[in-house]
Coordinates of C-alpha atoms and ligand atoms in Angstrom, one line a residue:
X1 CA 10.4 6.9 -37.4
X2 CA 9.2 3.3 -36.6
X3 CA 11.8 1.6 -34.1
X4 CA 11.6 -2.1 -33.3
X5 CA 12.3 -2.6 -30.0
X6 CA 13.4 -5.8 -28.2
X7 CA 15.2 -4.5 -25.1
X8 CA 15.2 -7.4 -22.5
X9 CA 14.7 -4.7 -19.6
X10 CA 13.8 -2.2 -19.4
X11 CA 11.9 -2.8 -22.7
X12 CA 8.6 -1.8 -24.3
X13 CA 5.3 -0.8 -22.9
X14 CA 2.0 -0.3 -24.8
X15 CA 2.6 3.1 -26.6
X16 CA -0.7 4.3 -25.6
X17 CA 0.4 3.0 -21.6
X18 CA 3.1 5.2 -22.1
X19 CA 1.5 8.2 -23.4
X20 CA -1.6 8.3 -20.3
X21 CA 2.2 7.4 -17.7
X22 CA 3.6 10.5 -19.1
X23 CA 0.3 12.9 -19.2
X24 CA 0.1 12.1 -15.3
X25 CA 3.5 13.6 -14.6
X26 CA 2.4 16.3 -16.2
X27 CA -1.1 17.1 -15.1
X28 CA -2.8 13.9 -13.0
X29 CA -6.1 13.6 -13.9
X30 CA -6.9 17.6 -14.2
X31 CA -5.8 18.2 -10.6
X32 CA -3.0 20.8 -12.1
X33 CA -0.2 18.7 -10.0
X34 CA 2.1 16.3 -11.0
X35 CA 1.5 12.5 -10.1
X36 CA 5.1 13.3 -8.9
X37 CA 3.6 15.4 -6.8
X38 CA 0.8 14.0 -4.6
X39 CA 1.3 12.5 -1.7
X40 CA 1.1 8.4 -1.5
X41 CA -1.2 8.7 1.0
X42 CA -3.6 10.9 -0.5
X43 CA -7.3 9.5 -2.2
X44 CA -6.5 9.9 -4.9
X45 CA -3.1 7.8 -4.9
X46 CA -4.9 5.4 -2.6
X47 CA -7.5 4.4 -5.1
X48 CA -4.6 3.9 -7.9
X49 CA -3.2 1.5 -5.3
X50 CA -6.1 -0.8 -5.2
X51 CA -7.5 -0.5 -8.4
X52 CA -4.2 -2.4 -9.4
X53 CA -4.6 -5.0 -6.6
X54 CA -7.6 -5.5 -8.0
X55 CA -6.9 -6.0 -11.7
X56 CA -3.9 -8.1 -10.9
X57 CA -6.2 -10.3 -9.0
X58 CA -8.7 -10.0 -12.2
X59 CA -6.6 -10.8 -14.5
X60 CA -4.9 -13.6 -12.9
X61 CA -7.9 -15.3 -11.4
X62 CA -6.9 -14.8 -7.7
X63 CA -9.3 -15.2 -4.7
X64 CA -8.8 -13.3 -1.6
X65 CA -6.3 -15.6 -0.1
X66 CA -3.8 -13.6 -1.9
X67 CA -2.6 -10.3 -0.7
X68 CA -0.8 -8.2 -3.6
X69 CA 2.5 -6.4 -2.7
X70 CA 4.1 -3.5 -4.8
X71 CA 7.7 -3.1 -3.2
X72 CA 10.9 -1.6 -4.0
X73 CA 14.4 -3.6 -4.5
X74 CA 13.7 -5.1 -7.4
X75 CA 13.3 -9.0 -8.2
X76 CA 17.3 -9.6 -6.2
X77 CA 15.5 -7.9 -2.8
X78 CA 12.9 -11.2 -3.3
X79 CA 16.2 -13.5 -3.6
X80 CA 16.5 -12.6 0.0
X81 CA 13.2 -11.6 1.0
X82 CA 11.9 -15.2 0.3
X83 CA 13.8 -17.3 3.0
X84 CA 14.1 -14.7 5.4
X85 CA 10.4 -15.1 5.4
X86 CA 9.9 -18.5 4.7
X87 CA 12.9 -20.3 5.5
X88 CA 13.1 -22.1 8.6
X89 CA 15.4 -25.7 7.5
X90 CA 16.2 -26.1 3.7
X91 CA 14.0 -25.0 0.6
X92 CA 14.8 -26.5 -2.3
X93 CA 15.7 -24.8 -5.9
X94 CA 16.0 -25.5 -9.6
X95 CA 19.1 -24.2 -11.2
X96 CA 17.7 -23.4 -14.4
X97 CA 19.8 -19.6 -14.9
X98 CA 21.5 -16.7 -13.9
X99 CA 18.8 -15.5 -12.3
X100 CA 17.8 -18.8 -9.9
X101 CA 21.5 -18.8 -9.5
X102 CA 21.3 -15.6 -7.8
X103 CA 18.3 -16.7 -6.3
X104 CA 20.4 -19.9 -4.7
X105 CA 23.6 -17.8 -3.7
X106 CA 21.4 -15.5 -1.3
X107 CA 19.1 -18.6 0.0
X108 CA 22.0 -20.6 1.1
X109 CA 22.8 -17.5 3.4
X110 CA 19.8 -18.5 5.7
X111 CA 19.5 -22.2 5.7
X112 CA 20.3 -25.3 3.1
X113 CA 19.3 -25.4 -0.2
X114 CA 18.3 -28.0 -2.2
X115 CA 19.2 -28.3 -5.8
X116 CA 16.8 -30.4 -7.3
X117 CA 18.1 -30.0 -11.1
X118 CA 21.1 -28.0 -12.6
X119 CA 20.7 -27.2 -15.9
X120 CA 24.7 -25.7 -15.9
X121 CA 25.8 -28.8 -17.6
X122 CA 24.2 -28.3 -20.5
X123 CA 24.7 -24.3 -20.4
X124 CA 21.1 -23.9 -19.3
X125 CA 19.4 -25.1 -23.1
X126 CA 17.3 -27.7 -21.2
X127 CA 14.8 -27.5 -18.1
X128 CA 14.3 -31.1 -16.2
X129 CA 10.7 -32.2 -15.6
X130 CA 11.4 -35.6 -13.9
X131 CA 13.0 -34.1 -10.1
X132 CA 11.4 -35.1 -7.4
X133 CA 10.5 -32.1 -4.8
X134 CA 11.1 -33.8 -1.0
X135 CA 7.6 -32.9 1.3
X136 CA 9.9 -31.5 4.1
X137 CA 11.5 -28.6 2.7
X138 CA 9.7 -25.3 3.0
X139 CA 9.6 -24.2 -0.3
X140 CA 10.3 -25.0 -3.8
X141 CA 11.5 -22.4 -6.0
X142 CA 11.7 -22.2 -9.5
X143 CA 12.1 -19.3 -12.7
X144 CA 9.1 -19.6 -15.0
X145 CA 11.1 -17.6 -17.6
X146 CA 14.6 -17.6 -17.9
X147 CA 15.5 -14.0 -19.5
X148 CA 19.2 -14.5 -20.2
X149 CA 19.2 -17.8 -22.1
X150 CA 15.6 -17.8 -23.1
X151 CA 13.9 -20.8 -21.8
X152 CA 10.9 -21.0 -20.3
X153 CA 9.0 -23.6 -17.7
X154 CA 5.6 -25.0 -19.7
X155 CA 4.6 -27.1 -16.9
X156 CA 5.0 -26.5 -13.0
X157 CA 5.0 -29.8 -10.5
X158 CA 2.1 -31.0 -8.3
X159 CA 3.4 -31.1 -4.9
X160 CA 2.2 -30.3 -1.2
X161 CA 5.0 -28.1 -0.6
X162 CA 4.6 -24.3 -1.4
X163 CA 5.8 -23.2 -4.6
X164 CA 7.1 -19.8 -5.2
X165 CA 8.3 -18.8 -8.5
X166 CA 10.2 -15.5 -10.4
X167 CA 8.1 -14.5 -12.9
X168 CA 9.9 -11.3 -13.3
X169 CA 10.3 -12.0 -17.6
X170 CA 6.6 -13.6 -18.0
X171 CA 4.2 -12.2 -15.8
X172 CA 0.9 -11.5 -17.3
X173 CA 1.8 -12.8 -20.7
X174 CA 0.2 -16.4 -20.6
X175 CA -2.6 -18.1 -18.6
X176 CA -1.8 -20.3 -15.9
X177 CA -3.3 -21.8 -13.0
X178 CA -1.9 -19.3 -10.4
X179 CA -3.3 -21.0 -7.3
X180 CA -0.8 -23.7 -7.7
X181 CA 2.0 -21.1 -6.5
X182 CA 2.0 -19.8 -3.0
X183 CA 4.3 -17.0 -3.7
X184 CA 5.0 -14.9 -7.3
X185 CA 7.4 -12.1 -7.8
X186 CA 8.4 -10.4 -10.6
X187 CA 10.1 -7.1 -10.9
X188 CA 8.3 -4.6 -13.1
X189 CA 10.6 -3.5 -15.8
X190 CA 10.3 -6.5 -17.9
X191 CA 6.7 -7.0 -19.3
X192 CA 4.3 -4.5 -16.7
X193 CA 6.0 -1.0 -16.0
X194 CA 9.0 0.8 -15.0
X195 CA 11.6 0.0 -12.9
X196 CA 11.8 0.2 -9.2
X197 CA 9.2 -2.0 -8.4
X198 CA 8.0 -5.4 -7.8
X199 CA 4.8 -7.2 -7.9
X200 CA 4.4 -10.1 -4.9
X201 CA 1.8 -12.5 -4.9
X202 CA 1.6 -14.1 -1.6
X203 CA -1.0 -16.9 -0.5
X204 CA -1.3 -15.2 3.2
X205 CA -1.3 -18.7 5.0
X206 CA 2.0 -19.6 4.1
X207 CA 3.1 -16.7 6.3
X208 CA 4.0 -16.2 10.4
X209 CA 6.0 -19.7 10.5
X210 CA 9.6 -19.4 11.1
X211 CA 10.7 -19.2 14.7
X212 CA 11.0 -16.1 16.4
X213 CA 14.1 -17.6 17.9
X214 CA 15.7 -18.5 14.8
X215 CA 15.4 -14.7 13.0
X216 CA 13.6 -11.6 14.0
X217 CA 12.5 -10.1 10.4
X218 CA 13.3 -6.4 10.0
X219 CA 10.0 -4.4 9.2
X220 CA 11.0 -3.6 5.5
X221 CA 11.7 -7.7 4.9
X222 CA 8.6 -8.6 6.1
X223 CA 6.0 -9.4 3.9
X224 CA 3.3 -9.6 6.6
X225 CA 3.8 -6.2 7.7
X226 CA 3.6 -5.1 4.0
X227 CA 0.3 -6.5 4.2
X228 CA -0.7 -5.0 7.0
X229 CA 0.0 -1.2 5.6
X230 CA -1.1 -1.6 2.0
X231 CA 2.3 -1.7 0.6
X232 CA 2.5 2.1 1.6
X233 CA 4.9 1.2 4.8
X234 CA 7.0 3.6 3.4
X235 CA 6.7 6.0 0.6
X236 CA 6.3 3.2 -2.9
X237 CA 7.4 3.7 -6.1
X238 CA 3.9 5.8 -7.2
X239 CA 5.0 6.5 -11.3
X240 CA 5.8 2.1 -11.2
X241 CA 2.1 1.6 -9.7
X242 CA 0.5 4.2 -11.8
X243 CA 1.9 2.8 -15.2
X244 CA 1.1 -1.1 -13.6
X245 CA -2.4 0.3 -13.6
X246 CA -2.2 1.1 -17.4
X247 CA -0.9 -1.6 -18.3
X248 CA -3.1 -4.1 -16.6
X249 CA -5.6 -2.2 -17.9
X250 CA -4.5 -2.5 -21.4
X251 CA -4.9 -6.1 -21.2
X252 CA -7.6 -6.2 -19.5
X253 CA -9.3 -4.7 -22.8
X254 CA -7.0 -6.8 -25.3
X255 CA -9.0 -9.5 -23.6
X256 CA -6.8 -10.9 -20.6
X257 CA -4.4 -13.5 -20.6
X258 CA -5.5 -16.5 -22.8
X259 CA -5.8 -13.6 -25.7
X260 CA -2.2 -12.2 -25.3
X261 CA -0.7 -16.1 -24.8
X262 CA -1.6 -16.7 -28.1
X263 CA -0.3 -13.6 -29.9
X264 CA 2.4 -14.5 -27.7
X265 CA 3.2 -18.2 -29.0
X266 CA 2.3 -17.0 -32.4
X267 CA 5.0 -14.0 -32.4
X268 CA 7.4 -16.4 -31.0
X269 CA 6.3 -19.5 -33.6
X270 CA 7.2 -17.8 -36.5
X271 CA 10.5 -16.3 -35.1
X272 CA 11.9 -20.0 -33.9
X273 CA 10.4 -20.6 -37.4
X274 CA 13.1 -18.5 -38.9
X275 CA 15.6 -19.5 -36.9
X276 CA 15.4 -22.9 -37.8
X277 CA 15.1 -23.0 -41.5
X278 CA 17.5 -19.9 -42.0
X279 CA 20.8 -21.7 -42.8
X280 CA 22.8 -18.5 -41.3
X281 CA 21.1 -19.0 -37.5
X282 CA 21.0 -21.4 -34.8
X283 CA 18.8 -21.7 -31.7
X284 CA 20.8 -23.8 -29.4
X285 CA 17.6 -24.6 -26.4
X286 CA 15.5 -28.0 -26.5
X287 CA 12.7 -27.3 -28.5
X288 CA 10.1 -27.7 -25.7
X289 CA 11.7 -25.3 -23.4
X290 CA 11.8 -22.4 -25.8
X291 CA 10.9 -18.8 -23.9
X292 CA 7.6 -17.5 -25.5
X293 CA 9.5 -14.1 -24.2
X294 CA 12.9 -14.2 -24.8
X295 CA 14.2 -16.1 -28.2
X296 CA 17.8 -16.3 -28.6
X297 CA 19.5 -17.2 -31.2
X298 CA 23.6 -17.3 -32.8
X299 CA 25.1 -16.6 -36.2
X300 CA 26.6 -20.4 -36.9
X301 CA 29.3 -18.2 -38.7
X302 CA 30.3 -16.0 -36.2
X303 CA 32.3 -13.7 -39.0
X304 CA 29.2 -12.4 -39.9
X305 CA 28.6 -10.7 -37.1
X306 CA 29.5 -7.5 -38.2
X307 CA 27.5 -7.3 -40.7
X308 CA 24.5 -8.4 -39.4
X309 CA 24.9 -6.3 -36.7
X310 CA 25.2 -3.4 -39.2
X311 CA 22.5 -4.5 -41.2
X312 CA 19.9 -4.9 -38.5
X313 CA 21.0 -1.5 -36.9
X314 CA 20.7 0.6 -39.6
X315 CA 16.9 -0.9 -40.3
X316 CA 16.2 0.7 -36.6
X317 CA 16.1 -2.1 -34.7
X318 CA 17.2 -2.1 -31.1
X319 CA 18.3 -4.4 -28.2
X320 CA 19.1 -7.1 -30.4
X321 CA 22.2 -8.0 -29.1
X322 CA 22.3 -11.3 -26.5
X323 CA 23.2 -11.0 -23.0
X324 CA 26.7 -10.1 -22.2
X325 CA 27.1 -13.0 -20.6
X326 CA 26.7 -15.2 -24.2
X327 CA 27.1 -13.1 -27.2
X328 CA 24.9 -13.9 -30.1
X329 CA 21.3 -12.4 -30.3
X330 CA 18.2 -12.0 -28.2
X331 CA 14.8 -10.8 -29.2
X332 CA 12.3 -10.0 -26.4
X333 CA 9.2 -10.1 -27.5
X334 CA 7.1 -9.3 -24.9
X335 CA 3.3 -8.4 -24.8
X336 CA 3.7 -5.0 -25.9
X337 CA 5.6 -5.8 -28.9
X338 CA 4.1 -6.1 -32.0
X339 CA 3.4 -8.7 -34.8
X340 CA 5.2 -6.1 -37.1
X341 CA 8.0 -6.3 -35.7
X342 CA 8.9 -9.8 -35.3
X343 CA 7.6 -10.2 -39.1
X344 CA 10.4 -7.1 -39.7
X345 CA 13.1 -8.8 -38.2
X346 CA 11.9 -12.2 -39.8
X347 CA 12.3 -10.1 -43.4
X348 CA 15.8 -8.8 -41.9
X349 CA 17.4 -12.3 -41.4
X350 CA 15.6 -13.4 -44.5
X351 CA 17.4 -10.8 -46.8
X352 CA 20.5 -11.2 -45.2
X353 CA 20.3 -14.9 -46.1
X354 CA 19.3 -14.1 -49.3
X355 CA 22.8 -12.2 -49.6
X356 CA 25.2 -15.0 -48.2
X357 CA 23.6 -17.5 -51.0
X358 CA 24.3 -15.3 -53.6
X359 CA 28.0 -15.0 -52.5
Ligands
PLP401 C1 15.5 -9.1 -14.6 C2 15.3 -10.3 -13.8 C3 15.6 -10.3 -12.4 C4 16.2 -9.1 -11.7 O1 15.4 -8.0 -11.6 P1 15.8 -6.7 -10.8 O2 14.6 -5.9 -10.7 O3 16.9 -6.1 -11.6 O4 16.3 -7.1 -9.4 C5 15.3 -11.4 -11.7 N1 14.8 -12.5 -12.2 C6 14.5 -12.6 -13.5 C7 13.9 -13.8 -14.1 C8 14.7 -11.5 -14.3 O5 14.4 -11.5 -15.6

């Protein structure tokens, strides 16, 4: 049975990513033992561990300024993790999402925050590109991809001050310049793995300058210390590495990231496509700030919701429904998904147009 699947996250992985993640619980690499099984600190783990630092910094063009982190806490540990690291005055945020919301609520906890832009206004539809970033804070931070309302930053300022962005939604699914950022995170669950861990990408120079005086880091918050032990301080999420490995992999041989960017803004072209000239749907998010990952979209007639709903369920199609936060629909069409399947749900919203005109 063919399912479509457009979970937001945890969502869908390369099927054949999948299928080598799930041989090595069972038997890793002929050994007869689990991958569950071995310890992190064996050779055999240890060579997983930087045969994905490596591909990470393959795939994304990174020299070796950059250390590569895979920790635990997920994407909200980083909301924290950030300014207790990097924080010394103020930083200063864009507002474009629950998410960077989050990401605000736990900065202001260690110093002042900036808000250069607030897209809450407006309900998050649009993304400003005329704010000016002030050269004395420590950090900008922004969300390339916003996963809830389903925009997406196309262009990142120029700016002395480091930048340091949540990537959890679009990580490895477009090129970029990835130098400009001094610090990327993005929880694994969305477009690269399982859950339970997180990829940081840190420029190592930006480290070692808050005050002693002002906070004394605890060893798990502290990225340098990470750095020093390989991200094995403690025991790491080994299955989340493993399947990171796969998957980076995987698009290493689909040809890297300029080759999935454009399956990517071709899968989301045709579906915004849709959108648009269906009479029945609405996309309600400025047209240049549409998410390449995450399109969202409403019934303008919200009666019809059941039986959409029903429709679209019945034709195995999953994770369709929108946030709880704002109703309506979201498809997540990350790298993994398939032409197919945004072309099904295309003939799925078609059809059901096709049945309200005959009415
Ligand atoms: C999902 C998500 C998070 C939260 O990730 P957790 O791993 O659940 O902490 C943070 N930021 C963005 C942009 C996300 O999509």
């Amino acid at each position: 049975m063919k399912i479509h699947n457009f979970n937001a996250g945890p969502s869908i992985l390369p099927k054949e990513v999948i299928r080598k993640s799930a041989q090595s619980v069972i038997d890793f690499n002929g050994s007869g033992l689990s991958l569950l099984e071995i310890s992190h600190r064996s050779i055999d783990f240890l060579e997983i561990i930087e045969k994905t630092t490596c591909l990470v910094k393959q795939v994304m063009n990174l020299n070796d300024d950059y250390a590569i982190l895979f920790l635990q806490g997920g994407a909200s540990l980083q909301f924290s993790m950030i300014p207790y690291n990097l924080m010394d005055q103020e930083a200063a945020y864009l507002d474009t999402g629950f998410w960077a919301k989050n990401a605000i609520k736990e900065a202001r906890k260690f110093g002042k925050v900036k808000i250069l832009f607030s897209g809450k206004n407006q309900n998050y539809t649009h993304i400003s590109k005329h704010y000016q970033i002030p050269c004395n804070v420590d950090y900008f931070h922004c969300t390339s991809n916003n996963t809830i309302v389903g925009t997406q930053m196309k262009i990142f300022p120029k700016t002395s001050v480091p930048i340091v962005c949540d990537m959890s939604s679009d990580i490895f699914s477009r090129k970029l310049n990835f130098c400009q950022f001094s610090l990327i995170y993005a929880s694994a669950q969305k477009n690269v793995s399982s859950a339970g861990m997180t990829i940081v990408i840190i420029k190592k120079n930006i480290l070692g300058k808050i005050k002693r005086n002002i906070r004394n880091i605890p060893s798990y918050m502290d990225y340098k210390i990470h750095i020093q032990n390989k991200s094995i301080l403690n025991t790491p999420n080994v299955f989340s590495i493993y399947t990171s490995m796969l998957t980076l992999e995987w698009i290493k041989n689909k040809g890297g990231l300029s080759v999935l960017e454009k399956q990517n803004q071709h899968k989301a072209k045709l579906l915004y496509n849709e959108i648009d000239n269906n009479n029945l749907f609405e996309n309600k998010i400025h047209e240049e700030d549409r998410s390449d990952m995450n399109v969202s979209f409403f019934l303008k007639d919200k009666k019809l919701e059941k039986e959409f709903n029903k429709m679209w369920k019945k034709e195995n199609i999953v994770g369709l429904e929108g946030h709880r936060f704002l109703g309506g629909y979201r498809a997540s069409i990350y790298n993994a998904l398939p032409l197919e399947s945004v072309q099904f749900l295309i003939e799925i919203m078609k059809e059901f147009e096709r049945r309200h005109d005959r009415k």
